[in-house]
CSV table of C-alpha atoms in Angstrom, one decimal:
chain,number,residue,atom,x,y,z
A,1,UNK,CA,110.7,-45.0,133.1
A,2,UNK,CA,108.4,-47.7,132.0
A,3,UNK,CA,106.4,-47.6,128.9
A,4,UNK,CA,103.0,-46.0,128.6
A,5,UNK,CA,100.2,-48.4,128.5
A,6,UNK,CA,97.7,-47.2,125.5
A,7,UNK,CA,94.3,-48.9,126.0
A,8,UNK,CA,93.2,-50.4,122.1
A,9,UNK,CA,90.4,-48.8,120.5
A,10,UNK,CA,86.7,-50.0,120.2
A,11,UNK,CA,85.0,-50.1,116.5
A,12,UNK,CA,83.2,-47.1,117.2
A,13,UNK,CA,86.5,-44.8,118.5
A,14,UNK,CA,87.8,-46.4,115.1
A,15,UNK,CA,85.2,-45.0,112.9
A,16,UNK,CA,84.7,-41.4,114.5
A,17,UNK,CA,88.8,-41.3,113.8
A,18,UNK,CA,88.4,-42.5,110.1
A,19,UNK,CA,85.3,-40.2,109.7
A,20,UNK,CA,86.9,-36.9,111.1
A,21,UNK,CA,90.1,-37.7,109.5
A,22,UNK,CA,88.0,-38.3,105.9
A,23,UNK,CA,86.0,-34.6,106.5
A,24,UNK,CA,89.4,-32.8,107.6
A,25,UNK,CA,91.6,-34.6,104.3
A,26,UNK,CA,88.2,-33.3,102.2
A,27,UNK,CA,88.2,-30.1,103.5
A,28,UNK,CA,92.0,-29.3,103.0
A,29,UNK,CA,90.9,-30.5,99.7
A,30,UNK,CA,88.5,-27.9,98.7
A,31,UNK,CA,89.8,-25.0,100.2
A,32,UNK,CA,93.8,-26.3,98.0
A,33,UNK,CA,91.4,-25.5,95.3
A,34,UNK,CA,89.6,-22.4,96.3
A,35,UNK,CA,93.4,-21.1,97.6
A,36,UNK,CA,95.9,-22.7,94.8
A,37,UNK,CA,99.7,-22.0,96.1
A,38,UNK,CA,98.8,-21.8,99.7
A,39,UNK,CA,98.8,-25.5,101.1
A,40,UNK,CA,101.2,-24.7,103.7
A,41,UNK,CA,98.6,-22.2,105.2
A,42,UNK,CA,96.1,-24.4,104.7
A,43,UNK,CA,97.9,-27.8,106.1
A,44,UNK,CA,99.0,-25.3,109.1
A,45,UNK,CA,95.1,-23.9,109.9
A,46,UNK,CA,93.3,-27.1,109.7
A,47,UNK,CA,96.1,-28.7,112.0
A,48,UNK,CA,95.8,-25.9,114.1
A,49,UNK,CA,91.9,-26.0,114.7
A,50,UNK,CA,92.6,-29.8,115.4
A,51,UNK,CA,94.6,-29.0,118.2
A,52,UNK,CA,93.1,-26.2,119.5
A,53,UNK,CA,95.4,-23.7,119.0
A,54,UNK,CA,95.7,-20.1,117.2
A,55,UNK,CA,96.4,-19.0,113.9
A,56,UNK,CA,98.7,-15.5,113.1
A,57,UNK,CA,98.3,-14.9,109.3
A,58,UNK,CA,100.1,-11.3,108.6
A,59,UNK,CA,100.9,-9.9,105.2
A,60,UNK,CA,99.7,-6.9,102.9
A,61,UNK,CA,96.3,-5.9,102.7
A,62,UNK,CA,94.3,-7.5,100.1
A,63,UNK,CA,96.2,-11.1,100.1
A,64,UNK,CA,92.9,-13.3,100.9
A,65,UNK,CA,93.9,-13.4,105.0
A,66,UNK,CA,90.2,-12.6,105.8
A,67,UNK,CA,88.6,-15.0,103.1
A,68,UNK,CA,90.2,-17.8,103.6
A,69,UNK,CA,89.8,-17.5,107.3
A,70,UNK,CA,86.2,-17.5,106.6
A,71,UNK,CA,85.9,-20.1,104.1
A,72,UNK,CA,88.0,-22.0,106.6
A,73,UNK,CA,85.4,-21.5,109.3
A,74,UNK,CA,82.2,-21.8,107.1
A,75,UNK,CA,83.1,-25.8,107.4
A,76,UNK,CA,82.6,-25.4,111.4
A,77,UNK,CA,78.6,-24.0,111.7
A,78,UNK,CA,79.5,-23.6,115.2
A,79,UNK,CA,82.6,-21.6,115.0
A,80,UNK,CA,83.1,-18.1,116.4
A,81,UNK,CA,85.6,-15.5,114.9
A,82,UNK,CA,87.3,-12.4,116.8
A,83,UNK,CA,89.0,-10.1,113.9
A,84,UNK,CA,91.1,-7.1,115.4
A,85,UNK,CA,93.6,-5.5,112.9
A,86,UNK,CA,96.6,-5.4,115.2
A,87,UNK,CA,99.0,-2.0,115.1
A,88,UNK,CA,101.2,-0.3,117.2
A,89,UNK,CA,98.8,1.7,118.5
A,90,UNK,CA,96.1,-1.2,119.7
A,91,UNK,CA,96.3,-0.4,123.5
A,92,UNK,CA,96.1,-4.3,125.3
A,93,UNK,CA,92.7,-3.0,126.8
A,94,UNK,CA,91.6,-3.5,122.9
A,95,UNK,CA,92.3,-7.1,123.1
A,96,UNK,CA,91.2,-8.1,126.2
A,97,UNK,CA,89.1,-6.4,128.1
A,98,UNK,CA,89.7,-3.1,131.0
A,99,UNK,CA,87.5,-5.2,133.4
A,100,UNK,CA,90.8,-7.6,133.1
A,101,UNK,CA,93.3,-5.4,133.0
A,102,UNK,CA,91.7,-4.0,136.7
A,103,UNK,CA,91.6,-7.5,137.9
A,104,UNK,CA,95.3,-8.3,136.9
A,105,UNK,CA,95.9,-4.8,138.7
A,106,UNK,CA,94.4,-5.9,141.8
A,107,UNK,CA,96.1,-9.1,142.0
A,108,UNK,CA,93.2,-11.5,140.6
């Protein structure tokens, strides 16, 4: 297989990189303070919103999952958040939709 060819970077690509990369290291500085003892969680949340994936924080009521998700998000003016409390009861209708659920019946 030959080796992938990766185009160099312009001055401009390099400065939006250094800039992002300066607010994300600032950020997962302030909220180390805000949240002392969790810099896993936090490491793993701002990596994850980098990527664009998901975040499952689980533990005992009253542990700070809510806050910190919203001090998390407060740094993104943009960002939306969906907050279900998951239990063995929460019917899959609850999470995405019945308008969805007929669709998937019908074979859409």
């Amino acid at each position: 297989m030959p080796p992938i060819k990766v185009s160099p970077m312009n001055p401009s690509q390099k400065k939006l990189i250094v800039q992002v990369a300066t607010k994300l290291s600032t950020l997962e500085t302030e909220l180390n303070l805000i949240f002392p003892g969790r810099t896993h969680l936090v490491r793993a949340s701002i990596l994850a919103l980098a990527s664009g994936q998901h975040v499952l924080m689980y533990g005992p009521p009253g542990t700070a999952k809510t806050l910190f998700i919203k001090t998390l998000l407060s740094a993104f003016p943009d960002a939306k958040i969906f907050n279900i409390m998951l239990t063995a009861q929460t019917a899959p209708s609850h999470l995405i939709g019945t308008q969805i659920l007929r669709k998937l019946d019908d074979g859409e």
